[in-house]
Amino acid sequence: MTRSDDRVTVLVRTFGPRVLGYLARRVRHREDAADLFSQTLATVWRRRDDVPSDDDEALAWMIGVARLTLANGARAARRRDALVRRLRDEIVVRAAQRPGSEVGEQVRDALARLSEPDQEILRLDAWDGLTGDQIATVLDLTPAAARQRLSRARGRLRAVLEADGAAASR
């Protein structure tokens, strides 16, 4: 073991509980904190030559690493959640394209209750398979405006479908 290896070992034993506590106070589930802590320790180990020599600075540095690990985890979760929503929306919309499908009829009914602009942007996306840039061109919008309108239209469609589902389960 090198001197920096020994230093990291001592720092983890000394400050590990505080770093874990930092993470635990910022996540919902204890398991998430443990996962983030292990990722933090892996980064600290990888960057062991960068650890400050002063203990107080080393603690702050380790919490900084934990903070960045937490931010990366949050970004990954948002991307994963967005992907799940997109996949669910695509499955629902594709089901709407199948004639005679009960789900298809529910989606068509929900779509019909949305405004015409919402219906059009959802059709361009899901039924016509256009990209965000293509939708922007068709609707004479900026790509950012098209993405925002599509996101809002998906949200309104989801809300109508969820309301219908809640009403059906009563």
Tab-separated table of N, CA and C in Angstrom:
chain	number	residue	atom	x	y	z
A	1	MET	N	0.841	-1.187	0.000
A	1	MET	CA	0.000	0.000	0.000
A	1	MET	C	0.876	1.237	0.000
A	2	THR	N	0.416	2.215	-0.744
A	2	THR	CA	1.151	3.476	-0.768
A	2	THR	C	0.656	4.364	0.360
A	3	ARG	N	1.346	5.436	0.504
A	3	ARG	CA	0.977	6.394	1.555
A	3	ARG	C	-0.417	6.967	1.314
A	4	SER	N	-0.755	7.270	0.029
A	4	SER	CA	-2.090	7.812	-0.274
A	4	SER	C	-3.165	6.753	-0.044
A	5	ASP	N	-2.824	5.464	-0.256
A	5	ASP	CA	-3.786	4.391	0.030
A	5	ASP	C	-4.116	4.367	1.527
A	6	ASP	N	-3.060	4.436	2.345
A	6	ASP	CA	-3.252	4.449	3.800
A	6	ASP	C	-4.068	5.662	4.222
A	7	ARG	N	-3.780	6.806	3.627
A	7	ARG	CA	-4.494	8.045	3.979
A	7	ARG	C	-5.988	7.906	3.687
A	8	VAL	N	-6.322	7.380	2.533
A	8	VAL	CA	-7.733	7.207	2.172
A	8	VAL	C	-8.404	6.237	3.138
A	9	THR	N	-7.729	5.176	3.482
A	9	THR	CA	-8.292	4.204	4.428
A	9	THR	C	-8.620	4.873	5.754
A	10	VAL	N	-7.709	5.687	6.262
A	10	VAL	CA	-7.928	6.395	7.529
A	10	VAL	C	-9.073	7.398	7.385
A	11	LEU	N	-9.093	8.134	6.284
A	11	LEU	CA	-10.147	9.132	6.075
A	11	LEU	C	-11.526	8.481	5.980
A	12	VAL	N	-11.602	7.353	5.306
A	12	VAL	CA	-12.897	6.670	5.172
A	12	VAL	C	-13.364	6.179	6.534
A	13	ARG	N	-12.454	5.644	7.317
A	13	ARG	CA	-12.833	5.194	8.663
A	13	ARG	C	-13.250	6.379	9.538
A	14	THR	N	-12.561	7.492	9.379
A	14	THR	CA	-12.826	8.663	10.209
A	14	THR	C	-14.075	9.418	9.757
A	15	PHE	N	-14.149	9.683	8.462
A	15	PHE	CA	-15.199	10.567	7.949
A	15	PHE	C	-16.300	9.844	7.168
A	16	GLY	N	-16.135	8.558	6.928
A	16	GLY	CA	-17.145	7.802	6.183
A	16	GLY	C	-18.551	7.957	6.742
A	17	PRO	N	-18.729	7.819	8.062
A	17	PRO	CA	-20.081	7.971	8.612
A	17	PRO	C	-20.676	9.363	8.349
A	18	ARG	N	-19.847	10.391	8.376
A	18	ARG	CA	-20.366	11.744	8.108
A	18	ARG	C	-20.750	11.913	6.647
A	19	VAL	N	-19.959	11.335	5.757
A	19	VAL	CA	-20.274	11.407	4.327
A	19	VAL	C	-21.548	10.606	4.044
A	20	LEU	N	-21.651	9.435	4.636
A	20	LEU	CA	-22.868	8.630	4.476
A	20	LEU	C	-24.076	9.389	5.031
A	21	GLY	N	-23.918	10.038	6.162
A	21	GLY	CA	-25.005	10.835	6.735
A	21	GLY	C	-25.422	11.969	5.815
A	22	TYR	N	-24.432	12.614	5.203
A	22	TYR	CA	-24.715	13.686	4.238
A	22	TYR	C	-25.627	13.148	3.133
A	23	LEU	N	-25.271	11.996	2.595
A	23	LEU	CA	-26.065	11.413	1.508
A	23	LEU	C	-27.438	10.952	1.996
A	24	ALA	N	-27.471	10.331	3.173
A	24	ALA	CA	-28.735	9.790	3.693
A	24	ALA	C	-29.770	10.883	3.929
A	25	ARG	N	-29.314	12.065	4.292
A	25	ARG	CA	-30.251	13.174	4.540
A	25	ARG	C	-30.793	13.763	3.236
A	26	ARG	N	-30.261	13.351	2.119
A	26	ARG	CA	-30.649	13.938	0.845
A	26	ARG	C	-31.360	12.974	-0.095
A	27	VAL	N	-31.588	11.756	0.349
A	27	VAL	CA	-32.308	10.781	-0.481
A	27	VAL	C	-33.480	10.210	0.307
A	28	ARG	N	-34.416	9.612	-0.391
A	28	ARG	CA	-35.601	9.057	0.256
A	28	ARG	C	-35.340	7.717	0.926
A	29	HIS	N	-34.531	6.901	0.273
A	29	HIS	CA	-34.353	5.523	0.736
A	29	HIS	C	-32.927	5.271	1.187
A	30	ARG	N	-32.803	4.574	2.287
A	30	ARG	CA	-31.497	4.255	2.861
A	30	ARG	C	-30.628	3.502	1.855
A	31	GLU	N	-31.249	2.625	1.064
A	31	GLU	CA	-30.493	1.857	0.074
A	31	GLU	C	-29.852	2.765	-0.963
A	32	ASP	N	-30.556	3.846	-1.333
A	32	ASP	CA	-29.991	4.798	-2.288
A	32	ASP	C	-28.755	5.464	-1.707
A	33	ALA	N	-28.818	5.809	-0.434
A	33	ALA	CA	-27.663	6.437	0.217
A	33	ALA	C	-26.480	5.482	0.224
A	34	ALA	N	-26.729	4.217	0.492
A	34	ALA	CA	-25.646	3.229	0.508
A	34	ALA	C	-25.015	3.084	-0.876
A	35	ASP	N	-25.857	3.054	-1.915
A	35	ASP	CA	-25.328	2.958	-3.286
A	35	ASP	C	-24.491	4.185	-3.630
A	36	LEU	N	-25.017	5.349	-3.307
A	36	LEU	CA	-24.282	6.587	-3.590
A	36	LEU	C	-22.982	6.654	-2.795
A	37	PHE	N	-23.017	6.163	-1.561
A	37	PHE	CA	-21.817	6.149	-0.723
A	37	PHE	C	-20.743	5.263	-1.346
A	38	SER	N	-21.145	4.101	-1.849
A	38	SER	CA	-20.153	3.221	-2.466
A	38	SER	C	-19.566	3.856	-3.723
A	39	GLN	N	-20.391	4.553	-4.492
A	39	GLN	CA	-19.886	5.257	-5.673
A	39	GLN	C	-18.940	6.383	-5.264
A	40	THR	N	-19.290	7.073	-4.181
A	40	THR	CA	-18.439	8.149	-3.668
A	40	THR	C	-17.082	7.584	-3.252
A	41	LEU	N	-17.102	6.467	-2.527
A	41	LEU	CA	-15.846	5.866	-2.081
A	41	LEU	C	-15.000	5.414	-3.260
A	42	ALA	N	-15.642	4.899	-4.293
A	42	ALA	CA	-14.893	4.489	-5.484
A	42	ALA	C	-14.208	5.695	-6.124
A	43	THR	N	-14.903	6.818	-6.166
A	43	THR	CA	-14.315	8.038	-6.732
A	43	THR	C	-13.185	8.549	-5.851
A	44	VAL	N	-13.405	8.541	-4.543
A	44	VAL	CA	-12.353	8.978	-3.616
A	44	VAL	C	-11.123	8.099	-3.803
A	45	TRP	N	-11.297	6.809	-3.915
A	45	TRP	CA	-10.168	5.901	-4.094
A	45	TRP	C	-9.456	6.177	-5.418
A	46	ARG	N	-10.238	6.350	-6.479
A	46	ARG	CA	-9.657	6.630	-7.796
A	46	ARG	C	-8.860	7.929	-7.790
A	47	ARG	N	-9.326	8.884	-7.025
A	47	ARG	CA	-8.688	10.204	-7.001
A	47	ARG	C	-7.873	10.418	-5.717
A	48	ARG	N	-7.396	9.339	-5.129
A	48	ARG	CA	-6.720	9.404	-3.834
A	48	ARG	C	-5.513	10.327	-3.815
A	49	ASP	N	-4.890	10.545	-4.955
A	49	ASP	CA	-3.745	11.463	-4.985
A	49	ASP	C	-4.179	12.926	-4.903
A	50	ASP	N	-5.473	13.181	-5.085
A	50	ASP	CA	-6.004	14.549	-5.017
A	50	ASP	C	-6.519	14.920	-3.634
A	51	VAL	N	-6.548	13.972	-2.705
A	51	VAL	CA	-7.099	14.220	-1.373
A	51	VAL	C	-6.228	15.264	-0.661
A	52	PRO	N	-6.845	16.335	-0.157
A	52	PRO	CA	-6.069	17.345	0.584
A	52	PRO	C	-5.390	16.732	1.806
A	53	SER	N	-4.266	17.301	2.185
A	53	SER	CA	-3.512	16.759	3.322
A	53	SER	C	-4.130	17.153	4.662
A	54	ASP	N	-4.809	18.276	4.717
A	54	ASP	CA	-5.472	18.719	5.943
A	54	ASP	C	-6.770	17.932	6.126
A	55	ASP	N	-7.011	17.429	7.326
A	55	ASP	CA	-8.202	16.604	7.572
A	55	ASP	C	-9.505	17.357	7.329
A	56	ASP	N	-9.586	18.606	7.784
A	56	ASP	CA	-10.814	19.379	7.569
A	56	ASP	C	-11.072	19.584	6.081
A	57	GLU	N	-10.017	19.884	5.337
A	57	GLU	CA	-10.161	20.055	3.892
A	57	GLU	C	-10.502	18.723	3.230
A	58	ALA	N	-9.941	17.644	3.740
A	58	ALA	CA	-10.229	16.317	3.183
A	58	ALA	C	-11.700	15.960	3.382
A	59	LEU	N	-12.245	16.271	4.563
A	59	LEU	CA	-13.668	16.024	4.802
A	59	LEU	C	-14.510	16.828	3.826
A	60	ALA	N	-14.208	18.094	3.676
A	60	ALA	CA	-14.964	18.938	2.742
A	60	ALA	C	-14.839	18.406	1.312
A	61	TRP	N	-13.654	17.966	0.946
A	61	TRP	CA	-13.425	17.416	-0.391
A	61	TRP	C	-14.266	16.152	-0.591
A	62	MET	N	-14.283	15.283	0.410
A	62	MET	CA	-15.062	14.049	0.309
A	62	MET	C	-16.560	14.347	0.197
A	63	ILE	N	-17.035	15.324	0.947
A	63	ILE	CA	-18.451	15.700	0.849
A	63	ILE	C	-18.717	16.319	-0.519
A	64	GLY	N	-17.759	17.053	-1.057
A	64	GLY	CA	-17.898	17.581	-2.416
A	64	GLY	C	-18.023	16.464	-3.437
A	65	VAL	N	-17.215	15.424	-3.275
A	65	VAL	CA	-17.319	14.258	-4.163
A	65	VAL	C	-18.697	13.622	-4.004
A	66	ALA	N	-19.170	13.494	-2.764
A	66	ALA	CA	-20.498	12.920	-2.511
A	66	ALA	C	-21.584	13.777	-3.162
A	67	ARG	N	-21.424	15.074	-3.077
A	67	ARG	CA	-22.409	15.995	-3.664
A	67	ARG	C	-22.495	15.801	-5.177
A	68	LEU	N	-21.341	15.697	-5.832
A	68	LEU	CA	-21.336	15.480	-7.280
A	68	LEU	C	-21.893	14.104	-7.639
A	69	THR	N	-21.601	13.110	-6.823
A	69	THR	CA	-22.145	11.770	-7.042
A	69	THR	C	-23.671	11.800	-6.916
A	70	LEU	N	-24.158	12.519	-5.926
A	70	LEU	CA	-25.603	12.678	-5.725
A	70	LEU	C	-26.239	13.361	-6.935
A	71	ALA	N	-25.604	14.418	-7.424
A	71	ALA	CA	-26.132	15.138	-8.593
A	71	ALA	C	-26.145	14.236	-9.822
A	72	ASN	N	-25.089	13.466	-10.014
A	72	ASN	CA	-25.051	12.537	-11.147
A	72	ASN	C	-26.147	11.490	-11.024
A	73	GLY	N	-26.367	10.997	-9.809
A	73	GLY	CA	-27.430	10.024	-9.583
A	73	GLY	C	-28.802	10.610	-9.869
A	74	ALA	N	-29.006	11.856	-9.472
A	74	ALA	CA	-30.298	12.514	-9.720
A	74	ALA	C	-30.526	12.702	-11.219
A	75	ARG	N	-29.483	13.098	-11.940
A	75	ARG	CA	-29.613	13.253	-13.396
A	75	ARG	C	-29.936	11.918	-14.053
A	76	ALA	N	-29.261	10.873	-13.626
A	76	ALA	CA	-29.518	9.541	-14.188
A	76	ALA	C	-30.953	9.112	-13.902
A	77	ALA	N	-31.439	9.389	-12.702
A	77	ALA	CA	-32.821	9.028	-12.345
A	77	ALA	C	-33.820	9.805	-13.203
A	78	ARG	N	-33.552	11.089	-13.427
A	78	ARG	CA	-34.451	11.886	-14.273
A	78	ARG	C	-34.467	11.342	-15.699
A	79	ARG	N	-33.288	10.992	-16.218
A	79	ARG	CA	-33.232	10.428	-17.571
A	79	ARG	C	-33.982	9.102	-17.624
A	80	ARG	N	-33.796	8.271	-16.612
A	80	ARG	CA	-34.468	6.974	-16.570
A	80	ARG	C	-35.984	7.166	-16.474
A	81	ASP	N	-36.433	8.083	-15.626
A	81	ASP	CA	-37.868	8.343	-15.480
A	81	ASP	C	-38.464	8.895	-16.772
A	82	ALA	N	-37.726	9.775	-17.442
A	82	ALA	CA	-38.207	10.336	-18.707
A	82	ALA	C	-38.320	9.240	-19.761
A	83	LEU	N	-37.362	8.337	-19.783
A	83	LEU	CA	-37.413	7.234	-20.735
A	83	LEU	C	-38.608	6.336	-20.454
A	84	VAL	N	-38.862	6.043	-19.196
A	84	VAL	CA	-40.005	5.210	-18.833
A	84	VAL	C	-41.307	5.887	-19.273
A	85	ARG	N	-41.412	7.202	-19.033
A	85	ARG	CA	-42.622	7.930	-19.454
A	85	ARG	C	-42.781	7.893	-20.971
A	86	ARG	N	-41.679	8.118	-21.702
A	86	ARG	CA	-41.752	8.095	-23.163
A	86	ARG	C	-42.170	6.717	-23.666
A	87	LEU	N	-41.592	5.678	-23.085
A	87	LEU	CA	-41.955	4.326	-23.511
A	87	LEU	C	-43.419	4.031	-23.214
A	88	ARG	N	-43.880	4.422	-22.020
A	88	ARG	CA	-45.283	4.201	-21.667
A	88	ARG	C	-46.191	4.957	-22.632
A	89	ASP	N	-45.840	6.219	-22.913
A	89	ASP	CA	-46.649	7.016	-23.839
A	89	ASP	C	-46.676	6.379	-25.218
A	90	GLU	N	-45.536	5.884	-25.666
A	90	GLU	CA	-45.477	5.271	-26.988
A	90	GLU	C	-46.318	3.997	-27.041
A	91	ILE	N	-46.255	3.209	-25.992
A	91	ILE	CA	-47.052	1.977	-25.944
A	91	ILE	C	-48.541	2.315	-25.997
A	92	VAL	N	-48.934	3.321	-25.225
A	92	VAL	CA	-50.342	3.713	-25.190
A	92	VAL	C	-50.783	4.250	-26.541
A	93	VAL	N	-49.959	5.089	-27.159
A	93	VAL	CA	-50.336	5.682	-28.446
A	93	VAL	C	-50.352	4.613	-29.538
A	94	ARG	N	-49.386	3.715	-29.520
A	94	ARG	CA	-49.383	2.642	-30.526
A	94	ARG	C	-50.611	1.744	-30.362
A	95	ALA	N	-51.026	1.525	-29.127
A	95	ALA	CA	-52.242	0.739	-28.906
A	95	ALA	C	-53.442	1.457	-29.498
A	96	ALA	N	-53.407	2.802	-29.468
A	96	ALA	CA	-54.516	3.576	-30.029
A	96	ALA	C	-54.606	3.412	-31.537
A	97	GLN	N	-53.516	3.029	-32.169
A	97	GLN	CA	-53.514	2.879	-33.618
A	97	GLN	C	-54.144	1.561	-34.069
A	98	ARG	N	-54.303	0.625	-33.136
A	98	ARG	CA	-54.879	-0.685	-33.482
A	98	ARG	C	-56.405	-0.588	-33.435
A	99	PRO	N	-57.052	-0.759	-34.556
A	99	PRO	CA	-58.513	-0.717	-34.564
A	99	PRO	C	-59.094	-1.805	-33.676
A	100	GLY	N	-60.137	-1.463	-32.955
A	100	GLY	CA	-60.831	-2.434	-32.135
A	100	GLY	C	-60.191	-2.698	-30.790
A	101	SER	N	-59.032	-2.132	-30.547
A	101	SER	CA	-58.359	-2.339	-29.266
A	101	SER	C	-59.037	-1.492	-28.202
A	102	GLU	N	-59.323	-2.125	-27.056
A	102	GLU	CA	-59.952	-1.377	-25.960
A	102	GLU	C	-59.043	-0.230	-25.503
A	103	VAL	N	-57.759	-0.528	-25.376
A	103	VAL	CA	-56.818	0.527	-25.001
A	103	VAL	C	-56.778	1.596	-26.086
A	104	GLY	N	-56.793	1.137	-27.338
A	104	GLY	CA	-56.790	2.074	-28.453
A	104	GLY	C	-57.981	3.016	-28.410
A	105	GLU	N	-59.146	2.468	-28.107
A	105	GLU	CA	-60.348	3.296	-28.013
A	105	GLU	C	-60.242	4.288	-26.860
A	106	GLN	N	-59.683	3.845	-25.740
A	106	GLN	CA	-59.515	4.744	-24.597
A	106	GLN	C	-58.584	5.906	-24.953
A	107	VAL	N	-57.505	5.591	-25.650
A	107	VAL	CA	-56.554	6.637	-26.029
A	107	VAL	C	-57.193	7.581	-27.047
A	108	ARG	N	-57.893	7.011	-28.008
A	108	ARG	CA	-58.557	7.876	-29.006
A	108	ARG	C	-59.575	8.797	-28.338
A	109	ASP	N	-60.346	8.264	-27.388
A	109	ASP	CA	-61.323	9.086	-26.673
A	109	ASP	C	-60.623	10.189	-25.881
A	110	ALA	N	-59.537	9.820	-25.205
A	110	ALA	CA	-58.791	10.819	-24.415
A	110	ALA	C	-58.181	11.866	-25.329
A	111	LEU	N	-57.631	11.430	-26.444
A	111	LEU	CA	-57.016	12.354	-27.403
A	111	LEU	C	-58.056	13.331	-27.942
A	112	ALA	N	-59.251	12.847	-28.186
A	112	ALA	CA	-60.321	13.691	-28.736
A	112	ALA	C	-60.723	14.802	-27.764
A	113	ARG	N	-60.470	14.607	-26.477
A	113	ARG	CA	-60.835	15.625	-25.488
A	113	ARG	C	-59.764	16.696	-25.313
A	114	LEU	N	-58.631	16.520	-25.986
A	114	LEU	CA	-57.573	17.525	-25.916
A	114	LEU	C	-57.812	18.587	-26.973
A	115	SER	N	-57.120	19.696	-26.827
A	115	SER	CA	-57.231	20.761	-27.828
A	115	SER	C	-56.667	20.264	-29.154
A	116	GLU	N	-57.091	20.901	-30.230
A	116	GLU	CA	-56.609	20.516	-31.557
A	116	GLU	C	-55.083	20.638	-31.661
A	117	PRO	N	-54.472	21.720	-31.133
A	117	PRO	CA	-52.996	21.792	-31.201
A	117	PRO	C	-52.319	20.634	-30.454
A	118	ASP	N	-52.873	20.232	-29.296
A	118	ASP	CA	-52.302	19.098	-28.558
A	118	ASP	C	-52.449	17.811	-29.368
A	119	GLN	N	-53.640	17.615	-29.956
A	119	GLN	CA	-53.863	16.417	-30.760
A	119	GLN	C	-52.867	16.353	-31.919
A	120	GLU	N	-52.674	17.476	-32.579
A	120	GLU	CA	-51.802	17.494	-33.754
A	120	GLU	C	-50.353	17.181	-33.398
A	121	ILE	N	-49.845	17.786	-32.344
A	121	ILE	CA	-48.445	17.553	-32.005
A	121	ILE	C	-48.226	16.122	-31.531
A	122	LEU	N	-49.211	15.550	-30.826
A	122	LEU	CA	-49.101	14.156	-30.399
A	122	LEU	C	-49.150	13.210	-31.599
A	123	ARG	N	-49.999	13.501	-32.559
A	123	ARG	CA	-50.072	12.659	-33.766
A	123	ARG	C	-48.777	12.742	-34.567
A	124	LEU	N	-48.247	13.957	-34.712
A	124	LEU	CA	-46.996	14.106	-35.457
A	124	LEU	C	-45.878	13.296	-34.812
A	125	ASP	N	-45.862	13.286	-33.490
A	125	ASP	CA	-44.821	12.566	-32.756
A	125	ASP	C	-45.045	11.058	-32.824
A	126	ALA	N	-46.181	10.599	-32.342
A	126	ALA	CA	-46.396	9.162	-32.165
A	126	ALA	C	-46.890	8.461	-33.427
A	127	TRP	N	-47.802	9.050	-34.145
A	127	TRP	CA	-48.373	8.364	-35.290
A	127	TRP	C	-47.521	8.538	-36.540
A	128	ASP	N	-46.990	9.747	-36.707
A	128	ASP	CA	-46.199	10.016	-37.908
A	128	ASP	C	-44.710	9.787	-37.691
A	129	GLY	N	-44.297	9.624	-36.435
A	129	GLY	CA	-42.913	9.306	-36.131
A	129	GLY	C	-41.913	10.406	-36.431
A	130	LEU	N	-42.369	11.665	-36.386
A	130	LEU	CA	-41.455	12.766	-36.673
A	130	LEU	C	-40.564	13.058	-35.476
A	131	THR	N	-39.364	13.537	-35.756
A	131	THR	CA	-38.457	13.954	-34.688
A	131	THR	C	-38.895	15.326	-34.182
A	132	GLY	N	-38.311	15.738	-33.064
A	132	GLY	CA	-38.625	17.055	-32.515
A	132	GLY	C	-38.328	18.174	-33.489
A	133	ASP	N	-37.205	18.090	-34.197
A	133	ASP	CA	-36.858	19.121	-35.180
A	133	ASP	C	-37.843	19.127	-36.349
A	134	GLN	N	-38.280	17.937	-36.770
A	134	GLN	CA	-39.251	17.861	-37.859
A	134	GLN	C	-40.600	18.438	-37.428
A	135	ILE	N	-41.008	18.136	-36.206
A	135	ILE	CA	-42.256	18.697	-35.683
A	135	ILE	C	-42.163	20.215	-35.641
A	136	ALA	N	-41.030	20.724	-35.212
A	136	ALA	CA	-40.834	22.177	-35.159
A	136	ALA	C	-40.995	22.789	-36.542
A	137	THR	N	-40.452	22.127	-37.552
A	137	THR	CA	-40.557	22.639	-38.920
A	137	THR	C	-42.007	22.621	-39.392
A	138	VAL	N	-42.700	21.499	-39.162
A	138	VAL	CA	-44.088	21.370	-39.598
A	138	VAL	C	-44.963	22.438	-38.954
A	139	LEU	N	-44.762	22.678	-37.652
A	139	LEU	CA	-45.612	23.611	-36.909
A	139	LEU	C	-45.060	25.033	-36.890
A	140	ASP	N	-43.959	25.251	-37.586
A	140	ASP	CA	-43.314	26.572	-37.647
A	140	ASP	C	-42.990	27.087	-36.238
A	141	LEU	N	-42.300	26.235	-35.486
A	141	LEU	CA	-41.886	26.566	-34.127
A	141	LEU	C	-40.380	26.408	-34.018
A	142	THR	N	-39.824	26.949	-32.956
A	142	THR	CA	-38.431	26.629	-32.660
A	142	THR	C	-38.401	25.212	-32.105
A	143	PRO	N	-37.278	24.516	-32.233
A	143	PRO	CA	-37.204	23.165	-31.655
A	143	PRO	C	-37.501	23.155	-30.159
A	144	ALA	N	-37.040	24.158	-29.430
A	144	ALA	CA	-37.300	24.215	-27.985
A	144	ALA	C	-38.797	24.359	-27.715
A	145	ALA	N	-39.467	25.202	-28.479
A	145	ALA	CA	-40.909	25.386	-28.289
A	145	ALA	C	-41.665	24.107	-28.641
A	146	ALA	N	-41.220	23.420	-29.684
A	146	ALA	CA	-41.879	22.165	-30.069
A	146	ALA	C	-41.716	21.117	-28.967
A	147	ARG	N	-40.507	21.006	-28.410
A	147	ARG	CA	-40.289	20.048	-27.323
A	147	ARG	C	-41.163	20.382	-26.121
A	148	GLN	N	-41.252	21.650	-25.791
A	148	GLN	CA	-42.054	22.058	-24.640
A	148	GLN	C	-43.538	21.765	-24.878
A	149	ARG	N	-44.040	22.102	-26.056
A	149	ARG	CA	-45.452	21.834	-26.363
A	149	ARG	C	-45.748	20.342	-26.368
A	150	LEU	N	-44.813	19.546	-26.915
A	150	LEU	CA	-45.007	18.104	-26.938
A	150	LEU	C	-45.025	17.549	-25.521
A	151	SER	N	-44.126	18.002	-24.699
A	151	SER	CA	-44.081	17.542	-23.309
A	151	SER	C	-45.379	17.887	-22.583
A	152	ARG	N	-45.862	19.092	-22.778
A	152	ARG	CA	-47.111	19.502	-22.122
A	152	ARG	C	-48.304	18.719	-22.654
A	153	ALA	N	-48.326	18.486	-23.967
A	153	ALA	CA	-49.431	17.721	-24.555
A	153	ALA	C	-49.421	16.289	-24.029
A	154	ARG	N	-48.238	15.687	-23.917
A	154	ARG	CA	-48.151	14.340	-23.340
A	154	ARG	C	-48.665	14.337	-21.902
A	155	GLY	N	-48.303	15.360	-21.160
A	155	GLY	CA	-48.766	15.452	-19.773
A	155	GLY	C	-50.276	15.569	-19.690
A	156	ARG	N	-50.874	16.366	-20.574
A	156	ARG	CA	-52.335	16.508	-20.562
A	156	ARG	C	-53.017	15.200	-20.980
A	157	LEU	N	-52.444	14.508	-21.971
A	157	LEU	CA	-53.010	13.223	-22.376
A	157	LEU	C	-52.912	12.219	-21.229
A	158	ARG	N	-51.769	12.185	-20.583
A	158	ARG	CA	-51.572	11.283	-19.445
A	158	ARG	C	-52.584	11.595	-18.348
A	159	ALA	N	-52.817	12.882	-18.069
A	159	ALA	CA	-53.762	13.272	-17.017
A	159	ALA	C	-55.175	12.817	-17.365
A	160	VAL	N	-55.579	12.964	-18.621
A	160	VAL	CA	-56.910	12.523	-19.036
A	160	VAL	C	-57.023	11.007	-18.908
A	161	LEU	N	-55.989	10.285	-19.357
A	161	LEU	CA	-56.014	8.818	-19.263
A	161	LEU	C	-56.045	8.359	-17.810
A	162	GLU	N	-55.271	9.006	-16.959
A	162	GLU	CA	-55.260	8.632	-15.538
A	162	GLU	C	-56.602	8.944	-14.884
A	163	ALA	N	-57.209	10.074	-15.245
A	163	ALA	CA	-58.516	10.415	-14.705
A	163	ALA	C	-59.562	9.388	-15.141
A	164	ASP	N	-59.482	8.972	-16.415
A	164	ASP	CA	-60.391	7.962	-16.917
A	164	ASP	C	-60.188	6.634	-16.167
A	165	GLY	N	-58.918	6.295	-15.956
A	165	GLY	CA	-58.610	5.058	-15.223
A	165	GLY	C	-59.115	5.100	-13.798
A	166	ALA	N	-58.963	6.255	-13.150
A	166	ALA	CA	-59.451	6.402	-11.781
A	166	ALA	C	-60.978	6.316	-11.743
A	167	ALA	N	-61.626	6.935	-12.734
A	167	ALA	CA	-63.082	6.907	-12.768
A	167	ALA	C	-63.586	5.478	-13.038
A	168	ALA	N	-62.871	4.735	-13.869
A	168	ALA	CA	-63.284	3.369	-14.193
A	168	ALA	C	-63.110	2.420	-13.018
A	169	SER	N	-62.152	2.735	-12.129
A	169	SER	CA	-61.900	1.830	-11.005
A	169	SER	C	-62.831	2.095	-9.830
A	170	ARG	N	-63.650	3.109	-9.916
A	170	ARG	CA	-64.602	3.396	-8.806
A	170	ARG	C	-65.804	2.530	-8.871
